[in-house]
DNA sequence: CCACAGGTGTGTC
DNA sequence: GACACACCTGTG
């Protein structure tokens, strides 16, 4: 793990990328660097003198895996330029200016976002970690951390839901995870086919999976299938859009439509700025008496 | 001990 | 299609 790659990129802030709620398999180490496991590989990342340093990879591996994973083929400066024409959004961009949308593995994204439904980030991370430790493959000890891969659809399709609930603390989502894994492992649902579909068709296909509702489907479209116009609406986005743009309560579907209408082809990126900004500032949350 | 947070599935109108 | 309600677990 001596080899490393460095990249000059202004729009890259580790805290923004990893804590904006799109990924659950990273760990902040005591020296401030981040350990990330994805695509069966382990990567340690930090910034030094304005450069991003990727440890545990080489140039060939970086170009093959991580360049796309961190969305380096996408020009965030141009996106910010475009979205920043919106006066309100400009504040949120300023706050989360280091955010990048990761291109994550579709199956892993599906399962982690099924777990995310009706839950919150610390609990999601803990469930995912336990599931990987128990059902994934041991990749080795890197920088003092035991690392495991995310299990395959085949593996999770065969587990006993009760055991999964016990080990992963996933509650009633246990059977959704197993059933969805079965549908994918059996080929009943083909992720490679979904990857080629346009957004609305792909969304319909994802909604067939148990545990995948509208919000989770939109997250999967944005974080695994590259649909940057997907606009997931959770409680935070609902509050932020109501407070900053609409001025009155509207349904989730209307929020998604309004979001895509205002922000266009990069609505999903705008969504992440707004989510991060809104949640960190507890925007629109009822004040407890 | 109890209150609360948080999407999806199911059932009813 | 709009709504009410149950579902699990960590945290305060």
mmCIF file of C-alpha atoms (C1' of nucleotides) in Angstrom:
data_model
loop_
_atom_site.group_PDB
_atom_site.id
_atom_site.type_symbol
_atom_site.label_atom_id
_atom_site.label_comp_id
_atom_site.label_asym_id
_atom_site.label_seq_id
_atom_site.Cartn_x
_atom_site.Cartn_y
_atom_site.Cartn_z
ATOM 1 C CA UNK A 1 0.000 0.000 0.000
ATOM 2 C CA UNK A 2 2.949 2.315 -0.578
ATOM 3 C CA UNK A 3 1.867 3.529 -3.972
ATOM 4 C CA UNK A 4 -0.241 6.609 -4.349
ATOM 5 C CA UNK A 5 -1.692 8.997 -6.901
ATOM 6 C CA UNK A 6 -2.116 12.754 -6.551
ATOM 7 C CA UNK A 7 -4.668 14.937 -8.271
ATOM 8 C CA UNK A 8 -5.017 18.693 -8.560
ATOM 9 C CA UNK A 9 -8.694 19.453 -8.050
ATOM 10 C CA UNK A 10 -10.182 22.457 -6.332
ATOM 11 C CA UNK A 11 -13.671 21.058 -5.976
ATOM 12 C CA UNK A 12 -12.909 18.154 -3.682
ATOM 13 C CA UNK A 13 -13.476 18.353 0.056
ATOM 14 C CA UNK A 14 -13.479 15.029 1.871
ATOM 15 C CA UNK A 15 -15.870 16.065 4.624
ATOM 16 C CA UNK A 16 -18.421 17.352 2.117
ATOM 17 C CA UNK A 17 -18.177 14.270 -0.109
ATOM 18 C CA UNK A 18 -18.485 11.698 2.636
ATOM 19 C CA UNK A 19 -20.882 13.332 5.083
ATOM 20 C CA UNK A 20 -23.528 14.579 2.670
ATOM 21 C CA UNK A 21 -25.408 11.285 3.023
ATOM 22 C CA UNK A 22 -24.566 9.561 -0.258
ATOM 23 C CA UNK A 23 -22.116 6.935 1.022
ATOM 24 C CA UNK A 24 -21.889 4.810 4.158
ATOM 25 C CA UNK A 25 -18.629 2.874 3.887
ATOM 26 C CA UNK A 26 -16.002 5.408 4.845
ATOM 27 C CA UNK A 27 -14.137 6.015 8.081
ATOM 28 C CA UNK A 28 -12.376 9.108 9.313
ATOM 29 C CA UNK A 29 -8.991 8.153 10.765
ATOM 30 C CA UNK A 30 -7.328 9.911 13.686
ATOM 31 C CA UNK A 31 -4.935 11.812 11.390
ATOM 32 C CA UNK A 32 -7.887 13.357 9.534
ATOM 33 C CA UNK A 33 -7.573 11.169 6.443
ATOM 34 C CA UNK A 34 -10.471 9.049 5.187
ATOM 35 C CA UNK A 35 -10.533 5.304 4.569
ATOM 36 C CA UNK A 36 -12.982 4.203 1.896
ATOM 37 C CA UNK A 37 -13.976 0.731 0.732
ATOM 38 C CA UNK A 38 -15.613 0.365 -2.684
ATOM 39 C CA UNK A 39 -15.475 -2.014 -5.629
ATOM 40 C CA UNK A 40 -13.589 -4.515 -3.445
ATOM 41 C CA UNK A 41 -10.731 -2.089 -2.883
ATOM 42 C CA UNK A 42 -9.441 -0.032 0.006
ATOM 43 C CA UNK A 43 -8.331 3.544 -0.398
ATOM 44 C CA UNK A 44 -6.966 6.133 2.014
ATOM 45 C CA UNK A 45 -7.391 9.745 1.006
ATOM 46 C CA UNK A 46 -6.175 13.069 2.361
ATOM 47 C CA UNK A 47 -5.394 16.533 1.119
ATOM 48 C CA UNK A 48 -1.943 18.028 1.212
ATOM 49 C CA UNK A 49 -0.893 21.420 -0.123
ATOM 50 C CA UNK A 50 -4.090 21.678 -2.150
ATOM 51 C CA UNK A 51 -3.568 18.300 -3.782
ATOM 52 C CA UNK A 52 -5.729 15.251 -3.221
ATOM 53 C CA UNK A 53 -3.615 12.228 -2.311
ATOM 54 C CA UNK A 54 -5.001 8.736 -2.990
ATOM 55 C CA UNK A 55 -3.037 6.056 -1.103
ATOM 56 C CA UNK A 56 -3.261 2.379 -1.900
ATOM 57 C CA UNK A 57 -3.649 2.740 -5.618
ATOM 58 C CA UNK A 58 -1.471 3.218 -8.685
ATOM 59 C CA UNK A 59 -1.970 5.248 -11.837
ATOM 60 C CA UNK A 60 -3.459 2.328 -13.772
ATOM 61 C CA UNK A 61 -5.846 1.316 -10.975
ATOM 62 C CA UNK A 62 -6.796 4.923 -10.361
ATOM 63 C CA UNK A 63 -7.739 5.496 -13.976
ATOM 64 C CA UNK A 64 -9.628 2.218 -14.066
ATOM 65 C CA UNK A 65 -11.660 2.581 -10.857
ATOM 66 C CA UNK A 66 -11.325 5.728 -8.804
ATOM 67 C CA UNK A 67 -11.362 8.380 -11.500
ATOM 68 C CA UNK A 68 -14.911 7.412 -12.357
ATOM 69 C CA UNK A 69 -15.903 6.652 -8.744
ATOM 70 C CA UNK A 70 -15.031 10.214 -7.697
ATOM 71 C CA UNK A 71 -16.661 11.600 -10.838
ATOM 72 C CA UNK A 72 -13.484 13.265 -12.120
ATOM 73 C CA UNK A 73 -14.879 13.160 -15.649
ATOM 74 C CA UNK A 74 -17.491 15.681 -14.566
ATOM 75 C CA UNK A 75 -16.781 19.412 -14.433
ATOM 76 C CA UNK A 76 -18.120 20.644 -11.104
ATOM 77 C CA UNK A 77 -16.859 24.144 -11.636
ATOM 78 C CA UNK A 78 -19.157 24.438 -14.638
ATOM 79 C CA UNK A 79 -22.071 22.906 -12.730
ATOM 80 C CA UNK A 80 -21.593 25.333 -9.843
ATOM 81 C CA UNK A 81 -21.342 28.183 -12.287
ATOM 82 C CA UNK A 82 -24.645 27.157 -13.850
ATOM 83 C CA UNK A 83 -26.536 26.351 -10.617
ATOM 84 C CA UNK A 84 -25.118 29.451 -8.909
ATOM 85 C CA UNK A 85 -27.281 31.644 -11.104
ATOM 86 C CA UNK A 86 -29.971 30.798 -8.575
ATOM 87 C CA UNK A 87 -29.462 33.302 -5.744
ATOM 88 C CA UNK A 88 -30.828 31.021 -3.033
ATOM 89 C CA UNK A 89 -28.849 27.996 -4.142
ATOM 90 C CA UNK A 90 -25.622 29.986 -4.239
ATOM 91 C CA UNK A 91 -25.520 29.989 -0.425
ATOM 92 C CA UNK A 92 -25.858 26.211 -0.264
ATOM 93 C CA UNK A 93 -23.176 25.743 -2.937
ATOM 94 C CA UNK A 94 -20.854 27.972 -0.944
ATOM 95 C CA UNK A 95 -21.431 25.838 2.114
ATOM 96 C CA UNK A 96 -21.003 22.430 0.426
ATOM 97 C CA UNK A 97 -18.668 23.503 -2.364
ATOM 98 C CA UNK A 98 -16.491 20.388 -2.057
ATOM 99 C CA UNK A 99 -19.332 17.944 -2.773
ATOM 100 C CA UNK A 100 -18.990 15.481 -5.638
ATOM 101 C CA UNK A 101 -21.552 12.845 -6.580
ATOM 102 C CA UNK A 102 -19.886 9.435 -6.276
ATOM 103 C CA UNK A 103 -20.527 6.740 -8.873
ATOM 104 C CA UNK A 104 -21.148 3.789 -6.598
ATOM 105 C CA UNK A 105 -21.803 0.103 -7.243
ATOM 106 C CA UNK A 106 -25.502 -0.380 -8.138
ATOM 107 C CA UNK A 107 -26.188 -3.452 -5.990
ATOM 108 C CA UNK A 108 -24.422 -2.022 -2.945
ATOM 109 C CA UNK A 109 -26.281 1.266 -3.400
ATOM 110 C CA UNK A 110 -29.629 -0.513 -3.638
ATOM 111 C CA UNK A 111 -29.085 -2.457 -0.414
ATOM 112 C CA UNK A 112 -27.608 0.412 1.606
ATOM 113 C CA UNK A 113 -30.457 2.722 0.611
ATOM 114 C CA UNK A 114 -33.060 0.072 1.474
ATOM 115 C CA UNK A 115 -31.422 0.088 4.901
ATOM 116 C CA UNK A 116 -31.496 3.891 4.934
ATOM 117 C CA UNK A 117 -35.300 4.043 4.705
ATOM 118 C CA UNK A 118 -36.833 5.309 7.912
ATOM 119 C CA UNK A 119 -33.403 5.373 9.546
ATOM 120 C CA UNK A 120 -30.543 7.810 10.083
ATOM 121 C CA UNK A 121 -26.912 7.979 9.038
ATOM 122 C CA UNK A 122 -25.081 6.640 12.138
ATOM 123 C CA UNK A 123 -27.384 3.654 12.317
ATOM 124 C CA UNK A 124 -27.154 2.978 8.561
ATOM 125 C CA UNK A 125 -23.355 3.007 8.733
ATOM 126 C CA UNK A 126 -23.312 0.642 11.664
ATOM 127 C CA UNK A 127 -25.715 -1.813 9.946
ATOM 128 C CA UNK A 128 -23.730 -1.782 6.693
ATOM 129 C CA UNK A 129 -20.463 -2.322 8.556
ATOM 130 C CA UNK A 130 -21.841 -5.307 10.482
ATOM 131 C CA UNK A 131 -23.290 -6.853 7.324
ATOM 132 C CA UNK A 132 -19.924 -6.540 5.538
ATOM 133 C CA UNK A 133 -17.994 -7.957 8.499
ATOM 134 C CA UNK A 134 -20.266 -10.953 8.647
ATOM 135 C CA UNK A 135 -21.169 -11.683 5.026
ATOM 136 C CA UNK A 136 -18.444 -9.925 3.029
ATOM 137 C CA UNK A 137 -14.935 -11.079 2.136
ATOM 138 C CA UNK A 138 -11.960 -10.110 4.298
ATOM 139 C CA UNK A 139 -9.766 -7.842 2.175
ATOM 140 C CA UNK A 140 -6.965 -7.393 4.702
ATOM 141 C CA UNK A 141 -5.850 -5.042 7.423
ATOM 142 C CA UNK A 142 -5.064 -1.624 6.003
ATOM 143 C CA UNK A 143 -3.780 1.275 8.089
ATOM 144 C CA UNK A 144 -4.821 -0.588 11.220
ATOM 145 C CA UNK A 145 -8.348 -1.315 10.025
ATOM 146 C CA UNK A 146 -9.831 -4.712 9.194
ATOM 147 C CA UNK A 147 -11.551 -4.249 5.843
ATOM 148 C CA UNK A 148 -14.315 -6.310 4.258
ATOM 149 C CA UNK A 149 -15.965 -6.191 0.853
ATOM 150 C CA UNK A 150 -19.679 -5.604 0.446
ATOM 151 C CA UNK A 151 -21.317 -9.044 0.025
ATOM 152 C CA UNK A 152 -22.598 -10.214 -3.368
ATOM 153 C CA UNK A 153 -26.310 -10.508 -4.295
ATOM 154 C CA UNK A 154 -25.825 -14.274 -4.340
ATOM 155 C CA UNK A 155 -24.539 -14.274 -0.776
ATOM 156 C CA UNK A 156 -27.300 -12.101 0.675
ATOM 157 C CA UNK A 157 -29.982 -13.939 -1.312
ATOM 158 C CA UNK A 158 -29.257 -17.033 0.777
ATOM 159 C CA UNK A 159 -29.177 -15.622 4.281
ATOM 160 C CA UNK A 160 -31.891 -16.150 6.846
ATOM 161 C CA UNK A 161 -33.756 -12.851 7.341
ATOM 162 C CA UNK A 162 -33.922 -13.375 11.093
ATOM 163 C CA UNK A 163 -30.140 -13.806 11.259
ATOM 164 C CA UNK A 164 -29.649 -10.736 9.082
ATOM 165 C CA UNK A 165 -31.876 -8.719 11.391
ATOM 166 C CA UNK A 166 -29.929 -9.930 14.423
ATOM 167 C CA UNK A 167 -26.494 -9.256 12.913
ATOM 168 C CA UNK A 168 -27.173 -6.073 10.961
ATOM 169 C CA UNK A 169 -29.783 -4.538 13.302
ATOM 170 C CA UNK A 170 -31.811 -3.811 10.187
ATOM 171 C CA UNK A 171 -35.201 -4.380 11.798
ATOM 172 C CA UNK A 172 -38.153 -5.105 9.533
ATOM 173 C CA UNK A 173 -36.039 -4.332 6.437
ATOM 174 C CA UNK A 174 -34.494 -7.822 6.760
ATOM 175 C CA UNK A 175 -36.837 -9.461 4.262
ATOM 176 C CA UNK A 176 -36.609 -6.586 1.791
ATOM 177 C CA UNK A 177 -32.838 -7.054 1.639
ATOM 178 C CA UNK A 178 -33.068 -10.809 1.119
ATOM 179 C CA UNK A 179 -35.929 -10.630 -1.410
ATOM 180 C CA UNK A 180 -34.288 -7.857 -3.425
ATOM 181 C CA UNK A 181 -31.004 -9.831 -3.446
ATOM 182 C CA UNK A 182 -32.881 -12.888 -4.682
ATOM 183 C CA UNK A 183 -34.465 -10.937 -7.529
ATOM 184 C CA UNK A 184 -31.056 -9.622 -8.590
ATOM 185 C CA UNK A 185 -29.121 -12.868 -8.081
ATOM 186 C CA UNK A 186 -31.692 -14.863 -10.058
ATOM 187 C CA UNK A 187 -31.567 -12.422 -12.967
ATOM 188 C CA UNK A 188 -35.241 -11.530 -12.591
ATOM 189 C CA UNK A 189 -34.016 -7.954 -12.335
ATOM 190 C CA UNK A 190 -30.935 -7.100 -14.413
ATOM 191 C CA UNK A 191 -28.873 -4.158 -13.179
ATOM 192 C CA UNK A 192 -26.840 -3.967 -16.399
ATOM 193 C CA UNK A 193 -30.083 -3.467 -18.309
ATOM 194 C CA UNK A 194 -31.293 -0.811 -15.878
ATOM 195 C CA UNK A 195 -27.960 0.981 -16.331
ATOM 196 C CA UNK A 196 -28.802 1.513 -19.994
ATOM 197 C CA UNK A 197 -32.331 2.818 -19.402
ATOM 198 C CA UNK A 198 -33.397 6.433 -19.328
ATOM 199 C CA UNK A 199 -34.307 7.811 -15.915
ATOM 200 C CA UNK A 200 -38.057 7.264 -15.789
ATOM 201 C CA UNK A 201 -37.865 3.738 -17.130
ATOM 202 C CA UNK A 202 -35.017 2.831 -14.758
ATOM 203 C CA UNK A 203 -37.005 4.294 -11.878
ATOM 204 C CA UNK A 204 -39.972 2.086 -12.713
ATOM 205 C CA UNK A 205 -37.724 -0.977 -12.795
ATOM 206 C CA UNK A 206 -36.191 -0.132 -9.412
ATOM 207 C CA UNK A 207 -39.603 0.381 -7.819
ATOM 208 C CA UNK A 208 -40.324 -3.320 -8.368
ATOM 209 C CA UNK A 209 -37.750 -4.176 -5.722
ATOM 210 C CA UNK A 210 -39.203 -4.658 -2.233
ATOM 211 C CA UNK A 211 -38.047 -1.926 0.144
ATOM 212 C CA UNK A 212 -37.400 0.471 -2.742
ATOM 213 C CA UNK A 213 -39.913 3.317 -2.761
ATOM 214 C CA UNK A 214 -39.775 6.631 -4.588
ATOM 215 C CA UNK A 215 -37.125 8.341 -2.464
ATOM 216 C CA UNK A 216 -34.792 5.338 -2.344
ATOM 217 C CA UNK A 217 -35.216 4.773 -6.106
ATOM 218 C CA UNK A 218 -34.244 8.391 -6.769
ATOM 219 C CA UNK A 219 -31.148 8.029 -4.562
ATOM 220 C CA UNK A 220 -30.102 4.889 -6.465
ATOM 221 C CA UNK A 221 -30.604 6.676 -9.806
ATOM 222 C CA UNK A 222 -28.409 9.554 -8.659
ATOM 223 C CA UNK A 223 -25.668 7.717 -6.745
ATOM 224 C CA UNK A 224 -25.285 4.557 -8.835
ATOM 225 C CA UNK A 225 -26.878 5.137 -12.241
ATOM 226 C CA UNK A 226 -25.515 8.612 -13.004
ATOM 227 C CA UNK A 227 -28.864 10.336 -13.473
ATOM 228 C CA UNK A 228 -27.844 13.778 -12.288
ATOM 229 C CA UNK A 229 -31.366 15.115 -12.827
ATOM 230 C CA UNK A 230 -32.813 12.737 -10.214
ATOM 231 C CA UNK A 231 -34.180 14.667 -7.237
ATOM 232 C CA UNK A 232 -34.688 12.491 -4.121
ATOM 233 C CA UNK A 233 -37.124 13.983 -1.629
ATOM 234 C CA UNK A 234 -36.661 13.078 2.015
ATOM 235 C CA UNK A 235 -37.863 14.981 5.053
ATOM 236 C CA UNK A 236 -34.942 17.442 4.869
ATOM 237 C CA UNK A 237 -35.305 18.286 1.186
ATOM 238 C CA UNK A 238 -39.040 18.644 1.770
ATOM 239 C CA UNK A 239 -38.427 21.185 4.541
ATOM 240 C CA UNK A 240 -35.719 23.083 2.652
ATOM 241 C CA UNK A 241 -37.729 23.374 -0.560
ATOM 242 C CA UNK A 242 -40.834 24.406 1.336
ATOM 243 C CA UNK A 243 -38.972 27.059 3.312
ATOM 244 C CA UNK A 244 -36.719 28.450 0.570
ATOM 245 C CA UNK A 245 -38.675 27.989 -2.653
ATOM 246 C CA UNK A 246 -42.340 27.087 -2.316
ATOM 247 C CA UNK A 247 -43.533 28.820 0.845
ATOM 248 C CA UNK A 248 -46.248 26.308 1.582
ATOM 249 C CA UNK A 249 -46.503 22.551 2.273
ATOM 250 C CA UNK A 250 -46.696 20.386 -0.868
ATOM 251 C CA UNK A 251 -46.509 16.658 -1.534
ATOM 252 C CA UNK A 252 -43.209 14.875 -2.067
ATOM 253 C CA UNK A 253 -43.925 14.224 -5.702
ATOM 254 C CA UNK A 254 -44.572 17.927 -6.260
ATOM 255 C CA UNK A 255 -41.300 18.774 -4.513
ATOM 256 C CA UNK A 256 -39.443 16.444 -6.896
ATOM 257 C CA UNK A 257 -41.146 18.001 -9.914
ATOM 258 C CA UNK A 258 -40.449 21.542 -8.698
ATOM 259 C CA UNK A 259 -36.810 20.624 -8.023
ATOM 260 C CA UNK A 260 -36.227 19.249 -11.507
ATOM 261 C CA UNK A 261 -38.035 22.187 -13.040
ATOM 262 C CA UNK A 262 -35.989 24.825 -11.200
ATOM 263 C CA UNK A 263 -32.565 23.162 -11.400
ATOM 264 C CA UNK A 264 -32.772 21.210 -14.662
ATOM 265 C CA UNK A 265 -30.241 18.585 -15.737
ATOM 266 C CA UNK A 266 -28.149 18.989 -12.572
ATOM 267 C CA UNK A 267 -31.089 18.937 -10.158
ATOM 268 C CA UNK A 268 -29.542 16.018 -8.281
ATOM 269 C CA UNK A 269 -26.352 17.966 -7.597
ATOM 270 C CA UNK A 270 -28.420 20.934 -6.411
ATOM 271 C CA UNK A 271 -30.331 18.474 -4.239
ATOM 272 C CA UNK A 272 -27.117 17.448 -2.471
ATOM 273 C CA UNK A 273 -26.063 21.036 -1.774
ATOM 274 C CA UNK A 274 -29.517 21.790 -0.384
ATOM 275 C CA UNK A 275 -29.704 18.603 1.681
ATOM 276 C CA UNK A 276 -26.274 19.162 3.218
ATOM 277 C CA UNK A 277 -26.927 22.833 3.894
ATOM 278 C CA UNK A 278 -30.446 22.275 5.225
ATOM 279 C CA UNK A 279 -29.597 19.404 7.516
ATOM 280 C CA UNK A 280 -26.441 20.951 8.946
ATOM 281 C CA UNK A 281 -28.409 24.102 9.764
ATOM 282 C CA UNK A 282 -31.505 22.178 10.905
ATOM 283 C CA UNK A 283 -33.414 24.337 8.456
ATOM 284 C CA UNK A 284 -37.179 24.296 8.756
ATOM 285 C CA UNK A 285 -37.220 21.873 11.640
ATOM 286 C CA UNK A 286 -39.917 22.386 14.246
ATOM 287 C CA UNK A 287 -38.481 23.988 17.338
ATOM 288 C CA UNK A 288 -39.253 21.903 20.386
ATOM 289 C CA UNK A 289 -41.112 23.612 23.181
ATOM 290 C "C1'" DC B 1 -39.128 4.535 31.480
ATOM 291 C "C1'" DC B 2 -40.938 7.167 27.392
ATOM 292 C "C1'" DA B 3 -40.550 10.322 23.176
ATOM 293 C "C1'" DC B 4 -38.730 10.867 18.852
ATOM 294 C "C1'" DA B 5 -36.637 10.410 14.142
ATOM 295 C "C1'" DG B 6 -37.297 8.478 9.568
ATOM 296 C "C1'" DG B 7 -39.394 5.943 4.092
ATOM 297 C "C1'" DT B 8 -42.080 1.951 2.529
ATOM 298 C "C1'" DG B 9 -45.918 -1.321 2.421
ATOM 299 C "C1'" DT B 10 -50.597 -2.161 3.185
ATOM 300 C "C1'" DG B 11 -55.224 -1.148 3.679
ATOM 301 C "C1'" DT B 12 -59.239 2.097 3.332
ATOM 302 C "C1'" DC B 13 -61.989 5.460 1.223
ATOM 303 C "C1'" DG C 1 -54.643 9.275 -5.706
ATOM 304 C "C1'" DA C 2 -54.843 10.744 -0.928
ATOM 305 C "C1'" DC C 3 -54.557 9.399 3.517
ATOM 306 C "C1'" DA C 4 -53.640 6.642 8.128
ATOM 307 C "C1'" DC C 5 -51.010 3.463 10.337
ATOM 308 C "C1'" DA C 6 -47.460 -0.167 11.477
ATOM 309 C "C1'" DC C 7 -42.824 -1.309 11.198
ATOM 310 C "C1'" DC C 8 -37.270 -1.314 14.257
ATOM 311 C "C1'" DT C 9 -33.604 0.608 16.722
ATOM 312 C "C1'" DG C 10 -30.440 4.227 18.484
ATOM 313 C "C1'" DT C 11 -30.376 8.332 21.047
ATOM 314 C "C1'" DG C 12 -31.771 11.763 24.445
#
